Short mmCIF file of C-alpha atoms and ligand atoms in Angstrom, two decimals:
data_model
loop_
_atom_site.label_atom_id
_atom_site.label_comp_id
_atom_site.label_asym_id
_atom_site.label_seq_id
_atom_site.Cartn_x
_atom_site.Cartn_y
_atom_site.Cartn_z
CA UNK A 1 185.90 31.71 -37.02
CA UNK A 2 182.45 32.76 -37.68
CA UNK A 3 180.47 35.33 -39.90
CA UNK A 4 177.83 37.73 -39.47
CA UNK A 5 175.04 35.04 -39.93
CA UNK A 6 176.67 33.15 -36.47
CA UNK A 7 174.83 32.89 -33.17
CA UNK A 8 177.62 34.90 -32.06
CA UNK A 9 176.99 37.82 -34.26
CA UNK A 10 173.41 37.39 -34.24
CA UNK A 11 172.08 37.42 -30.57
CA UNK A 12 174.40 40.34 -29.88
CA UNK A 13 174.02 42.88 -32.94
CA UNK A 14 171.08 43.70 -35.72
CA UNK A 15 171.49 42.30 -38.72
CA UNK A 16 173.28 44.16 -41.63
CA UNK A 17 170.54 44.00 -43.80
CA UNK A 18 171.41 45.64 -47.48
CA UNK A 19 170.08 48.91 -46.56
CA UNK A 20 168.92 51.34 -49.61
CA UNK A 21 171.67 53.56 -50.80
CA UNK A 22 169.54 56.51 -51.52
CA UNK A 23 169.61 57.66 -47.94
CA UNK A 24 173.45 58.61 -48.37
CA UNK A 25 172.25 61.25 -51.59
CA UNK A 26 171.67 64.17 -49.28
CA UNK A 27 174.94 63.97 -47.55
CA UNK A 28 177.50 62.96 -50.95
CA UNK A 29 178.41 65.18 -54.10
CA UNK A 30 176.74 65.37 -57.16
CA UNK A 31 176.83 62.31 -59.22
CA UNK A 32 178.68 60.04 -56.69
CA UNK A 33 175.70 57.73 -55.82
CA UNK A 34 174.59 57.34 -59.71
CA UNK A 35 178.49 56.77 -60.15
CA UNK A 36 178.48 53.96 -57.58
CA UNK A 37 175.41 52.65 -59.15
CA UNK A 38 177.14 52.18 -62.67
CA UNK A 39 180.66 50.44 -61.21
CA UNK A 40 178.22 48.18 -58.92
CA UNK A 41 175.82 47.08 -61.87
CA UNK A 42 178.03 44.31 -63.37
CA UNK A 43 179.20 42.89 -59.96
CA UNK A 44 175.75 41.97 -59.19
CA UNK A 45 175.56 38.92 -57.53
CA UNK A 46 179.30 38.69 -56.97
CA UNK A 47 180.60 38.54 -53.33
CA UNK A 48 183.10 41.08 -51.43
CA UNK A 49 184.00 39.60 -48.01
CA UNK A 50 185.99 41.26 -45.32
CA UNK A 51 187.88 39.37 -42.36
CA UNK A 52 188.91 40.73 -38.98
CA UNK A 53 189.13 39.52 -35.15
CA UNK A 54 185.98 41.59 -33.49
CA UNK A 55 182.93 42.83 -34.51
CA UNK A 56 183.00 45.51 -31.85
CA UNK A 57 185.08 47.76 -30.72
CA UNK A 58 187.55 49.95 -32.94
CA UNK A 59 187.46 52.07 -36.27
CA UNK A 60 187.49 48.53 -38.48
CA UNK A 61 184.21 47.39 -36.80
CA UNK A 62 182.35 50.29 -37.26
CA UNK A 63 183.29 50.63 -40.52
CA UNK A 64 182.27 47.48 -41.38
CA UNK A 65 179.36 48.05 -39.98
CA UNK A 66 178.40 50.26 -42.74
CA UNK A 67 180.09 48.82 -45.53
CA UNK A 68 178.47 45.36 -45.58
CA UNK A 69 174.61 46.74 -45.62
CA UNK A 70 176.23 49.59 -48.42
CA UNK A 71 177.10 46.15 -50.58
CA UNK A 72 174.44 43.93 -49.98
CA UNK A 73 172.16 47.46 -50.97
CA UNK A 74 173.54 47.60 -53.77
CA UNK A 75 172.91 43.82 -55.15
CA UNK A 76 176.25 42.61 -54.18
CA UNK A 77 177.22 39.77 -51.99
CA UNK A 78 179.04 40.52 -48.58
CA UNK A 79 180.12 38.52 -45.54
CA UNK A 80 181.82 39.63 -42.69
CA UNK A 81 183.95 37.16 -40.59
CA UNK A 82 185.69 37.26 -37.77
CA UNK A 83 188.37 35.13 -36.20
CA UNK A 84 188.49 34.34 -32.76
CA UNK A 85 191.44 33.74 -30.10
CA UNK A 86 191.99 33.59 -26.42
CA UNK A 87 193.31 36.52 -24.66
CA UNK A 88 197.14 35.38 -25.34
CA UNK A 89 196.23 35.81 -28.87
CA UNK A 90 194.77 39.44 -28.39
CA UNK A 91 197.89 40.19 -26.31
CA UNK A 92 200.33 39.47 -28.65
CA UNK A 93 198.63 41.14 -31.36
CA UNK A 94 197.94 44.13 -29.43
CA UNK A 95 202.18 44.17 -29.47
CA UNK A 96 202.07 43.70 -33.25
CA UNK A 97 200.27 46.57 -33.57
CA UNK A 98 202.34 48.65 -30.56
CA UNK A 99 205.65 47.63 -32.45
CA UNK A 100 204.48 48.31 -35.76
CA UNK A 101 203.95 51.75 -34.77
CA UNK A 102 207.22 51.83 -33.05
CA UNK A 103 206.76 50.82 -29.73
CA UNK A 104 209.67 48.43 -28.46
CA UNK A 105 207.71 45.37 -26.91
CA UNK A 106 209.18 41.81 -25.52
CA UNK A 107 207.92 38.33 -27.52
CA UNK A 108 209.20 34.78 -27.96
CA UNK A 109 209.17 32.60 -31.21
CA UNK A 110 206.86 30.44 -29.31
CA UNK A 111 204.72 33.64 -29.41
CA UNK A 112 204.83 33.55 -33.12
CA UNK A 113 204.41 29.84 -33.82
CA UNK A 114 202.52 28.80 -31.08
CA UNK A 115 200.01 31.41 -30.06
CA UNK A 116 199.64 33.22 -33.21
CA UNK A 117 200.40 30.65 -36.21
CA UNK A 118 198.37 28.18 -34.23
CA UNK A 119 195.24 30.41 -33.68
CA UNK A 120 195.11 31.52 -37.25
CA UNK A 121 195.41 27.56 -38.16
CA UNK A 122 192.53 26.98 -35.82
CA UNK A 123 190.33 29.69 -37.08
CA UNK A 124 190.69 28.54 -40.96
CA UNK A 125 191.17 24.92 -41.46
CA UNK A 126 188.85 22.99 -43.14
CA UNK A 127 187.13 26.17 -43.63
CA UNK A 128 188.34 27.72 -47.16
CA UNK A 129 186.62 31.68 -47.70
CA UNK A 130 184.65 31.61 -51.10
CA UNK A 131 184.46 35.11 -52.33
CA UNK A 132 185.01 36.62 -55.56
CA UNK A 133 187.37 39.52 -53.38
CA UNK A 134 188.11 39.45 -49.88
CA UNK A 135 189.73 42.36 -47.84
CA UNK A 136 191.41 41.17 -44.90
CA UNK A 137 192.05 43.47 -42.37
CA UNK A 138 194.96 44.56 -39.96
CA UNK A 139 197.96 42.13 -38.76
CA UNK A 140 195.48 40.01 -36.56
CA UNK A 141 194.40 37.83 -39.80
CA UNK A 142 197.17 38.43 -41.84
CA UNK A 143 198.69 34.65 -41.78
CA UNK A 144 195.39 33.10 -43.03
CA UNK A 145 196.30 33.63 -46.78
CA UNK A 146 198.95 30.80 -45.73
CA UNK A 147 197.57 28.94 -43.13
CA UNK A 148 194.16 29.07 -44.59
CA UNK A 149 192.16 28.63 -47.99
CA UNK A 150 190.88 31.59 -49.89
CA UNK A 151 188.96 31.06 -53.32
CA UNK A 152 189.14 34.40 -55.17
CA UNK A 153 190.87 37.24 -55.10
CA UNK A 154 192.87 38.95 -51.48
CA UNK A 155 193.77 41.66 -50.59
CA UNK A 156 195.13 42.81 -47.32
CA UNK A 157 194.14 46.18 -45.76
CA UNK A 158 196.28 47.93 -43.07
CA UNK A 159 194.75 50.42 -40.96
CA UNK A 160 197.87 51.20 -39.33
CA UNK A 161 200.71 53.81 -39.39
CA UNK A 162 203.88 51.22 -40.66
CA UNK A 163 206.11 54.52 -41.10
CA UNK A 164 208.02 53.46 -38.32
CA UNK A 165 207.34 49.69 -38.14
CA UNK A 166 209.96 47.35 -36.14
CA UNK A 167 211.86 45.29 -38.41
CA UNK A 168 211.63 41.97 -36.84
CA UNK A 169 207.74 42.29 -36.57
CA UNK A 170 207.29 43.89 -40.20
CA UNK A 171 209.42 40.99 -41.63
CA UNK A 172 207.22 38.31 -39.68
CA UNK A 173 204.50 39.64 -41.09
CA UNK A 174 206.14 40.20 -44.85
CA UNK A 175 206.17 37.11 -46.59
CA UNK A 176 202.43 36.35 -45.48
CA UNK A 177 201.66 40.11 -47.08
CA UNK A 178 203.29 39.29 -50.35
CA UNK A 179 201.04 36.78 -50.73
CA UNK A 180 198.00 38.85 -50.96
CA UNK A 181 196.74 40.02 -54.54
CA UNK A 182 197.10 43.14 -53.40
CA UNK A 183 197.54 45.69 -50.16
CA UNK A 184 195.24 49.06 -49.48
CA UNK A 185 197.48 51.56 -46.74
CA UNK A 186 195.72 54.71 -45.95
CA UNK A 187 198.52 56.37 -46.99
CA UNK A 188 202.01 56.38 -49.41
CA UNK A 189 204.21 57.03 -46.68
CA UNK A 190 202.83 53.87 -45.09
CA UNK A 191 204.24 51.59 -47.62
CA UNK A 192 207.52 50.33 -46.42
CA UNK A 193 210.35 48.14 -48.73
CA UNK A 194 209.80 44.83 -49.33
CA UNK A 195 206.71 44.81 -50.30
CA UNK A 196 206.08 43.40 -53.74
CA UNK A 197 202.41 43.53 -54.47
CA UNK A 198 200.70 46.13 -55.48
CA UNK A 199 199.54 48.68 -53.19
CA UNK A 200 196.07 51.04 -52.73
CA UNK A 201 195.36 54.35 -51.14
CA UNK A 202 192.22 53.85 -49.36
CA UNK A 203 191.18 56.45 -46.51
CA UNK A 204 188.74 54.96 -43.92
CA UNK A 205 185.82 57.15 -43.82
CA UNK A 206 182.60 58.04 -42.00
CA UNK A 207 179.19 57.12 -42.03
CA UNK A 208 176.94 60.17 -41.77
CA UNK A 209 173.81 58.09 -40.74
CA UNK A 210 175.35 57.17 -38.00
CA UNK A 211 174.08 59.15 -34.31
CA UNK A 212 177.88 60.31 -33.53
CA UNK A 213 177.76 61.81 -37.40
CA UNK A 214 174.32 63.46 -37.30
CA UNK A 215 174.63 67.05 -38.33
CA UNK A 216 172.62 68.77 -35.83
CA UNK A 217 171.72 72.26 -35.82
CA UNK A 218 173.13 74.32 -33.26
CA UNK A 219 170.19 74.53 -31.21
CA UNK A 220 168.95 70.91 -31.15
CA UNK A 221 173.10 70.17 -30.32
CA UNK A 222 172.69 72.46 -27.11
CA UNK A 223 169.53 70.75 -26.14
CA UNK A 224 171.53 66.96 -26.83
CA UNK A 225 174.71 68.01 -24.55
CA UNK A 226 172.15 69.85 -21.46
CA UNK A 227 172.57 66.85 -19.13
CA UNK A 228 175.69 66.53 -19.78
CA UNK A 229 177.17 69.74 -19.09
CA UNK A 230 175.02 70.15 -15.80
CA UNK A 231 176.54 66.76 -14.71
CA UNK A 232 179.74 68.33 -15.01
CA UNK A 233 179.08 72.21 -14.15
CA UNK A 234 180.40 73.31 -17.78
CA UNK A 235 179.25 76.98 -19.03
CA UNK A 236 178.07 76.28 -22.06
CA UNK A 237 178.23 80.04 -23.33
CA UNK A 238 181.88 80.07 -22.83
CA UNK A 239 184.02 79.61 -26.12
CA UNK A 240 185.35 75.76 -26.19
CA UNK A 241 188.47 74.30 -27.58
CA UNK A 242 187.62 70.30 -28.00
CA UNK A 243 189.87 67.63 -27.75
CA UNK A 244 188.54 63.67 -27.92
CA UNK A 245 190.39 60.78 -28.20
CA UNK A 246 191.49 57.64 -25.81
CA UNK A 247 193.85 59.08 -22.76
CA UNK A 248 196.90 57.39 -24.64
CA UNK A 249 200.50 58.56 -24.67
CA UNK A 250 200.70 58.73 -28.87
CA UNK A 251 197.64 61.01 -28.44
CA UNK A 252 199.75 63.95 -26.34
CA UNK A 253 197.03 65.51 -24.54
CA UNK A 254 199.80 67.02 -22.29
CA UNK A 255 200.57 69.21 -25.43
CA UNK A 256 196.88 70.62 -25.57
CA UNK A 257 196.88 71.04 -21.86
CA UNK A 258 199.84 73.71 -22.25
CA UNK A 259 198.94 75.36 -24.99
CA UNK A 260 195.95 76.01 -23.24
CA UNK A 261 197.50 77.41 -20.37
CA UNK A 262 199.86 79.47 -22.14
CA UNK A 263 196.86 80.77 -24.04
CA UNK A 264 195.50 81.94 -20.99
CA UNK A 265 198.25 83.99 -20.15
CA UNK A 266 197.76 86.34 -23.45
CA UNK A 267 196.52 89.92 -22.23
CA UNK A 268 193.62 90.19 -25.25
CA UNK A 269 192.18 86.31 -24.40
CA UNK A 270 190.58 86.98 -20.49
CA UNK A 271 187.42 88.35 -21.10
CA UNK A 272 186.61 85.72 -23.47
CA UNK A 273 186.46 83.53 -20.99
CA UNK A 274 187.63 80.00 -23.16
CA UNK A 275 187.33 76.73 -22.04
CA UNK A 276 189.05 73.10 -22.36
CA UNK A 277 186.84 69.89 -22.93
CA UNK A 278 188.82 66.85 -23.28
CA UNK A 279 186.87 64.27 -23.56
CA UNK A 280 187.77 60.34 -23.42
CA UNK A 281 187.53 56.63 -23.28
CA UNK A 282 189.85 54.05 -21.70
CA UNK A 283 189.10 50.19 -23.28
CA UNK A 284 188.38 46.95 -20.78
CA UNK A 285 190.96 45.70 -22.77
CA UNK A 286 193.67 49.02 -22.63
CA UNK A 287 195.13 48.82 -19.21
CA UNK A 288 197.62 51.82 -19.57
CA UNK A 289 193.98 54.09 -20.29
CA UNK A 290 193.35 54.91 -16.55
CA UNK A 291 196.77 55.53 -15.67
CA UNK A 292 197.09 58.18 -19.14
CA UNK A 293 193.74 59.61 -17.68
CA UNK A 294 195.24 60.21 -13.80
CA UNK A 295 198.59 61.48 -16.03
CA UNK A 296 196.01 64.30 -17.72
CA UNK A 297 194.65 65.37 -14.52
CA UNK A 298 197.93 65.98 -12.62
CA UNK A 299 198.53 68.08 -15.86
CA UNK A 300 195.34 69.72 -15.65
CA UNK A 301 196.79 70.11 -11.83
CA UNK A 302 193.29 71.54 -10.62
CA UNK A 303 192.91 74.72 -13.41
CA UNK A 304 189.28 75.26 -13.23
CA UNK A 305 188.74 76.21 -17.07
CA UNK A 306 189.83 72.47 -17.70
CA UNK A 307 187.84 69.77 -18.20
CA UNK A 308 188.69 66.29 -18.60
CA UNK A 309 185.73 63.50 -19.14
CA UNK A 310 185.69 60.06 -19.54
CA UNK A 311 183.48 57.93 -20.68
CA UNK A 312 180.77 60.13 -20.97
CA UNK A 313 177.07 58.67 -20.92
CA UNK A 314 175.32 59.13 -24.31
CA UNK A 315 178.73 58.63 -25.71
CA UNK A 316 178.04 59.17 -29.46
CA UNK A 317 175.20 61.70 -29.38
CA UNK A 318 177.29 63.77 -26.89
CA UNK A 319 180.66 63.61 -29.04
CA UNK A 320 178.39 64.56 -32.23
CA UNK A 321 176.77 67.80 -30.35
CA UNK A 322 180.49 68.76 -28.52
CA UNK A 323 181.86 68.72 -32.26
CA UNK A 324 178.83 71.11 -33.62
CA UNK A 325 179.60 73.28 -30.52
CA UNK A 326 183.10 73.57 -30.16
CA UNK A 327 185.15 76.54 -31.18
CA UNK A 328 187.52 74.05 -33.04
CA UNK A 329 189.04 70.87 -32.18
CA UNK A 330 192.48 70.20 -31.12
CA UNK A 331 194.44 66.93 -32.13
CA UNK A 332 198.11 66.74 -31.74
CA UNK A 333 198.97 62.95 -31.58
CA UNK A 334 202.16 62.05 -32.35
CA UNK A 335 201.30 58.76 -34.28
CA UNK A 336 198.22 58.74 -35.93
CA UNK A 337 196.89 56.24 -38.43
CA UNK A 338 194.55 58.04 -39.83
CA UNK A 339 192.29 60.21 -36.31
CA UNK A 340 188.85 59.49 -37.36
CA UNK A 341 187.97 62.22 -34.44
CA UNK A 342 189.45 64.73 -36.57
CA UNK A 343 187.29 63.45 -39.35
CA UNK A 344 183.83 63.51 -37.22
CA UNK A 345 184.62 66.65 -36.00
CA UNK A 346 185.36 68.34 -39.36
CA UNK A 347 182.09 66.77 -40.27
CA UNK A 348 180.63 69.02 -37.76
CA UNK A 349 182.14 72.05 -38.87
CA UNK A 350 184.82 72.14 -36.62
CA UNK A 351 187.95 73.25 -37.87
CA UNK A 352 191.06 71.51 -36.29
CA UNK A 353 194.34 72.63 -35.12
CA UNK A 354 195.81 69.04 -35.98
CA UNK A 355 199.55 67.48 -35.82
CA UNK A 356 201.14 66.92 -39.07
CA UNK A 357 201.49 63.35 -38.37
CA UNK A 358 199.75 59.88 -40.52
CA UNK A 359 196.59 60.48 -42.18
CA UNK A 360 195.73 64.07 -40.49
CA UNK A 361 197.66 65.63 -43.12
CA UNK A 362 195.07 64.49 -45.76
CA UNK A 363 192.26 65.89 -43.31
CA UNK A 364 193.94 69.06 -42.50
CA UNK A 365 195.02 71.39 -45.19
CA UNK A 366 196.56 73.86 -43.52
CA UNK A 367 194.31 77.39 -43.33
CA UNK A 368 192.01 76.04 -44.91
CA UNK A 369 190.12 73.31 -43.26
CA UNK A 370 192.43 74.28 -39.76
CA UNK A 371 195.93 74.70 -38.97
CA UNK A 372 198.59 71.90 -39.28
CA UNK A 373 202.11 71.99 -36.44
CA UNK A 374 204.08 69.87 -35.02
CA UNK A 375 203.13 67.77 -32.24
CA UNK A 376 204.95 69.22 -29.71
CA UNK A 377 205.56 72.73 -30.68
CA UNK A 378 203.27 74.19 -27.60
CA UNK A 379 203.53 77.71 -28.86
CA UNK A 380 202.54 76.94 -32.67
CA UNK A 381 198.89 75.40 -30.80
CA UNK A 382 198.67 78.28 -28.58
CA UNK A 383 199.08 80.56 -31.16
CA UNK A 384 196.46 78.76 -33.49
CA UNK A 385 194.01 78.44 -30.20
CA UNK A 386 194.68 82.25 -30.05
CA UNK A 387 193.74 83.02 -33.63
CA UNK A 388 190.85 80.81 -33.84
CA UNK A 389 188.99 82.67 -30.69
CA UNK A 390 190.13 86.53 -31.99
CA UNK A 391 188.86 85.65 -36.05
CA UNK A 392 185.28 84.26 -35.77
CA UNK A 393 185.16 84.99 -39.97
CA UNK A 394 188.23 83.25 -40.85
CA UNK A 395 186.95 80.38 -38.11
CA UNK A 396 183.24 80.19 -39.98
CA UNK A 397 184.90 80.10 -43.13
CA UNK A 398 187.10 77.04 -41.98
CA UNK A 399 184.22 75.00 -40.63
CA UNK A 400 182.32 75.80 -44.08
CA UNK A 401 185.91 74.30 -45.83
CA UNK A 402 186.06 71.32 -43.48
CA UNK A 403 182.33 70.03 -43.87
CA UNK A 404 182.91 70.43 -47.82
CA UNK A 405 186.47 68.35 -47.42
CA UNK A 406 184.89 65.68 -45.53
CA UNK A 407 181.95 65.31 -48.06
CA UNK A 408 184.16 65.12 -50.89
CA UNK A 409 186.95 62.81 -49.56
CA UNK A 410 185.93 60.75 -46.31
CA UNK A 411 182.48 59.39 -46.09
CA UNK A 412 181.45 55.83 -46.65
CA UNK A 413 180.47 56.42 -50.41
CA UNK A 414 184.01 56.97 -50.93
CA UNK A 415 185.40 53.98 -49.83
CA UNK A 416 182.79 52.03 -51.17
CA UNK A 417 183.37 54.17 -55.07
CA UNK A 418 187.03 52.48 -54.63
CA UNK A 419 186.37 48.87 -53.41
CA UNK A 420 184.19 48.47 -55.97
CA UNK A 421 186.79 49.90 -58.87
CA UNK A 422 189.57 47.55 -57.33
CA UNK A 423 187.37 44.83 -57.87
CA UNK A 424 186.21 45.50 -61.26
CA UNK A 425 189.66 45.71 -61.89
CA UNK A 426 190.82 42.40 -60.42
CA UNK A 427 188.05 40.60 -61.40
CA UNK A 428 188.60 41.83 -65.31
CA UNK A 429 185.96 43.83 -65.79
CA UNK A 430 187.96 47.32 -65.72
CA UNK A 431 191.29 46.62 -67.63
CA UNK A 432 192.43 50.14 -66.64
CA UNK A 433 194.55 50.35 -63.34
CA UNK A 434 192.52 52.01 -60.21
CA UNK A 435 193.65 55.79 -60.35
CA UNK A 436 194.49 55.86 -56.57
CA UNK A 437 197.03 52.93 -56.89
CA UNK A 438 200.44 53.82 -55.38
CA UNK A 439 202.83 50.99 -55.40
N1 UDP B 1 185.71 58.02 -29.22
C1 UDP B 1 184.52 57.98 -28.54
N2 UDP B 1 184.49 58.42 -27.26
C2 UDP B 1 185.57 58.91 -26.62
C3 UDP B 1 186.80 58.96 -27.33
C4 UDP B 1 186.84 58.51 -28.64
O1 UDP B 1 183.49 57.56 -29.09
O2 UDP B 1 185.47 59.27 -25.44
C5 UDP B 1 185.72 57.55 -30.62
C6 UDP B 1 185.94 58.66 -31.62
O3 UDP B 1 184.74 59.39 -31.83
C7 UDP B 1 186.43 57.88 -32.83
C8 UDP B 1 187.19 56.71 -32.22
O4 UDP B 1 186.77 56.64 -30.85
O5 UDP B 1 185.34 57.38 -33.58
C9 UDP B 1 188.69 56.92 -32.23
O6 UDP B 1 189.18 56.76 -33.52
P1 UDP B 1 190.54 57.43 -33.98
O7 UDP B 1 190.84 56.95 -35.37
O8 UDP B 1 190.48 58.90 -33.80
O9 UDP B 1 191.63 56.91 -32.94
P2 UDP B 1 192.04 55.45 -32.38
O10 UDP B 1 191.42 55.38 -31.01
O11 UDP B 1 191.48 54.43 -33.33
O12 UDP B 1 193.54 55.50 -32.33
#
């Protein structure tokens, strides 16, 4: 295992420096930084760790990212570790998280005591975590509140849509859980039986000094995407319905890619002249990326007012100025977590047409920050496409809705405001149970 202050960490990323909190005042709501101010001043000095297995790569990361220099800013200690394994470990916990959102996938019990029991054992031993709180994130680390040492208080944080968990791996993973001080889902419905500590509502959030969160103006956002669009011959002028996300089965870009084409076929929509941009990644480490991306295109099946990108250059300043330009943003995954796209893109003033699946729901309220449907209901997204293009007040008014939502509910201030009331709370200070506790 090793922390932020490793070699490892060091010679590859800056260093999280506490970073002054004032620079988030512009972008929160009144009263929320002096608010954060007050719950911090009495941790001073006190330490809130955070464990997971990579420091890049993945919505954890880049939260983290943000959250550690937020602590350490604000007089608190923070360190950030990270266990390491060899690639059978990353395999089978790359299943862990497939079946916990459902997906049938073939292990052994050597898998579980060998590979993963053994690497957690290697990471930790000998090597007890002194914090006064530590969050520890996702299935990867989960075992190390048995097979390692912590001094103060756990908690274990699960980014990850459990709705439909398989049993097996959920009651693996179960009696290392339980032994937590406490759990943080990103939603209720997350929260299956059997678990017996108490449980959180955290959201993950946004951090709006990142590039990919700039707010740019609409000008300086056509000047950012210019290259770009010549690379790929897109008509900027032309209206443009957004999707991003990895090429990934749970994210249903088939769905868009119909809608689309049915919206086409609607008498009123032709001299509008609207576009498609789907835009995406595939991971070194996500093997079934490429073949989801060759999937889209024989969907697309050569319909000119379709475009499908990936891995654009400039990645996050290009996502940023799409989001800014888009007409709205289409994201109709069937299992979501919690679709921090639709989250950056609302941040942009983007209103989405989003599936009412896992954590969209809190991002979406339907006609008012965008339109909620069902995942595969084609002609509920063409319709929405359809009404989005022909009401340019109703669609202003939306994006106005959606930047407020986001400011309110889902940038890093936020999350920070409740991980520093859970630990007040379990480190006596507050005797009063956090408000957003669920379980
Ligand atoms: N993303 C990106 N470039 C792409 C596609 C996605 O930078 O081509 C980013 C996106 O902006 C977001 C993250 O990848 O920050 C995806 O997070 P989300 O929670 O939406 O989905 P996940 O991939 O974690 O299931």
């Amino acid at each position: 295992m090793y922390n932020d202050s490793s070699d490892k960490y060091t010679t590859r990323f800056p260093a999280l420096d506490g970073l002054d909190i004032e620079h988030y005042r512009p972008f929160t709501h009144d009263g929320l930084i002096e608010e954060i101010k007050q719950l911090a001043a009495p941790l001073e000095g006190k330490e809130l760790s955070h464990v997971n297995s990579t420091f890049e790569g993945g919505g954890v990361a880049e939260m983290l990212r943000s959250v550690v220099p937020f602590l350490r800013g604000l007089g608190l200690k923070s360190t950030w570790y990270c266990i390491e394994g060899g690639e059978d470990f990353f395999i089978l916990t790359k299943k862990f998280h497939n079946m916990i959102q459902g997906v049938v996938q073939e292990y052994t019990a050597e898998d579980l005591l060998h590979v993963y029991i053994e690497n957690i054992k290697n990471n930790l031993d000998g090597n007890p975590i002194v914090s006064d709180m530590t969050v520890v994130h996702d299935p990867q680390p989960a075992a190390s509140i048995i097979h390692g040492e912590f001094l103060g208080k756990t908690l274990w944080r699960c980014h990850i849509d459990t709705s439909e968990a398989d049993p097996l791996i959920w009651n693996f993973l179960l009696p290392y859980i339980n032994h937590y001080d406490g759990s943080i889902f990103t939603q209720k419905s997350f929260v299956k039986p059997g678990l017996k500590i108490p449980a959180y509502e955290i959201s993950p959030c946004i951090d709006p000094l990142n590039v990919k969160n700039s707010q740019y103006s609409y000008e300086t956002a056509l000047r950012v995407v210019d290259p770009l669009i010549k690379k790929y011959g897109i008509d900027i002028e032309r209206p443009m319905i957004l999707g991003v996300s990895r090429y990934d089965v749970h994210k249903n870009q088939t769905s868009i890619i119909r809608a689309f084409k049915e919206l086409k076929k609607k008498r009123d929509i032709g001299k509008l002249k609207p576009m498609l941009v789907l835009v995406g990644n595939s991971a070194s480490d996500d093997p079934e990326g490429q073949l989801m991306y060759e999937k889209t295109l024989q969907e697309i099946d050569g319909d000119p007012d379709i475009y499908a990108l990936l891995n654009i250059p400039n990645n996050d300043l290009n996502i940023g100025a799409l989001m800014r330009l888009a007409n709205h943003f289409v994201h109709v995954s069937t299992k979501e977590g919690f679709g921090l796209v639709v989250t950056e893109a609302m941040w942009q003033g983007c209103p989405v047409i989003g599936s009412k699946v896992g954590g969209i729901v809190q991002q979406v309220i339907d006609r008012q920050t965008g339109f909620l449907v069902e995942p595969m209901s084609v002609k509920e997204i063409t319709n929405y496409m359809h009404y989005f293009l022909l009401n340019p007040q109703e669609r202003d008014q939306m994006s106005v809705n959606a930047v407020e939502h986001i400011r309110h509910n889902f940038l890093i201030p936020n999350l920070i405001k409740k991980y520093l009331l859970l630990m007040r709370f379990l480190l006596n200070v507050d005797k009063k149970t956090p408000y957003f506790r669920i379980q």
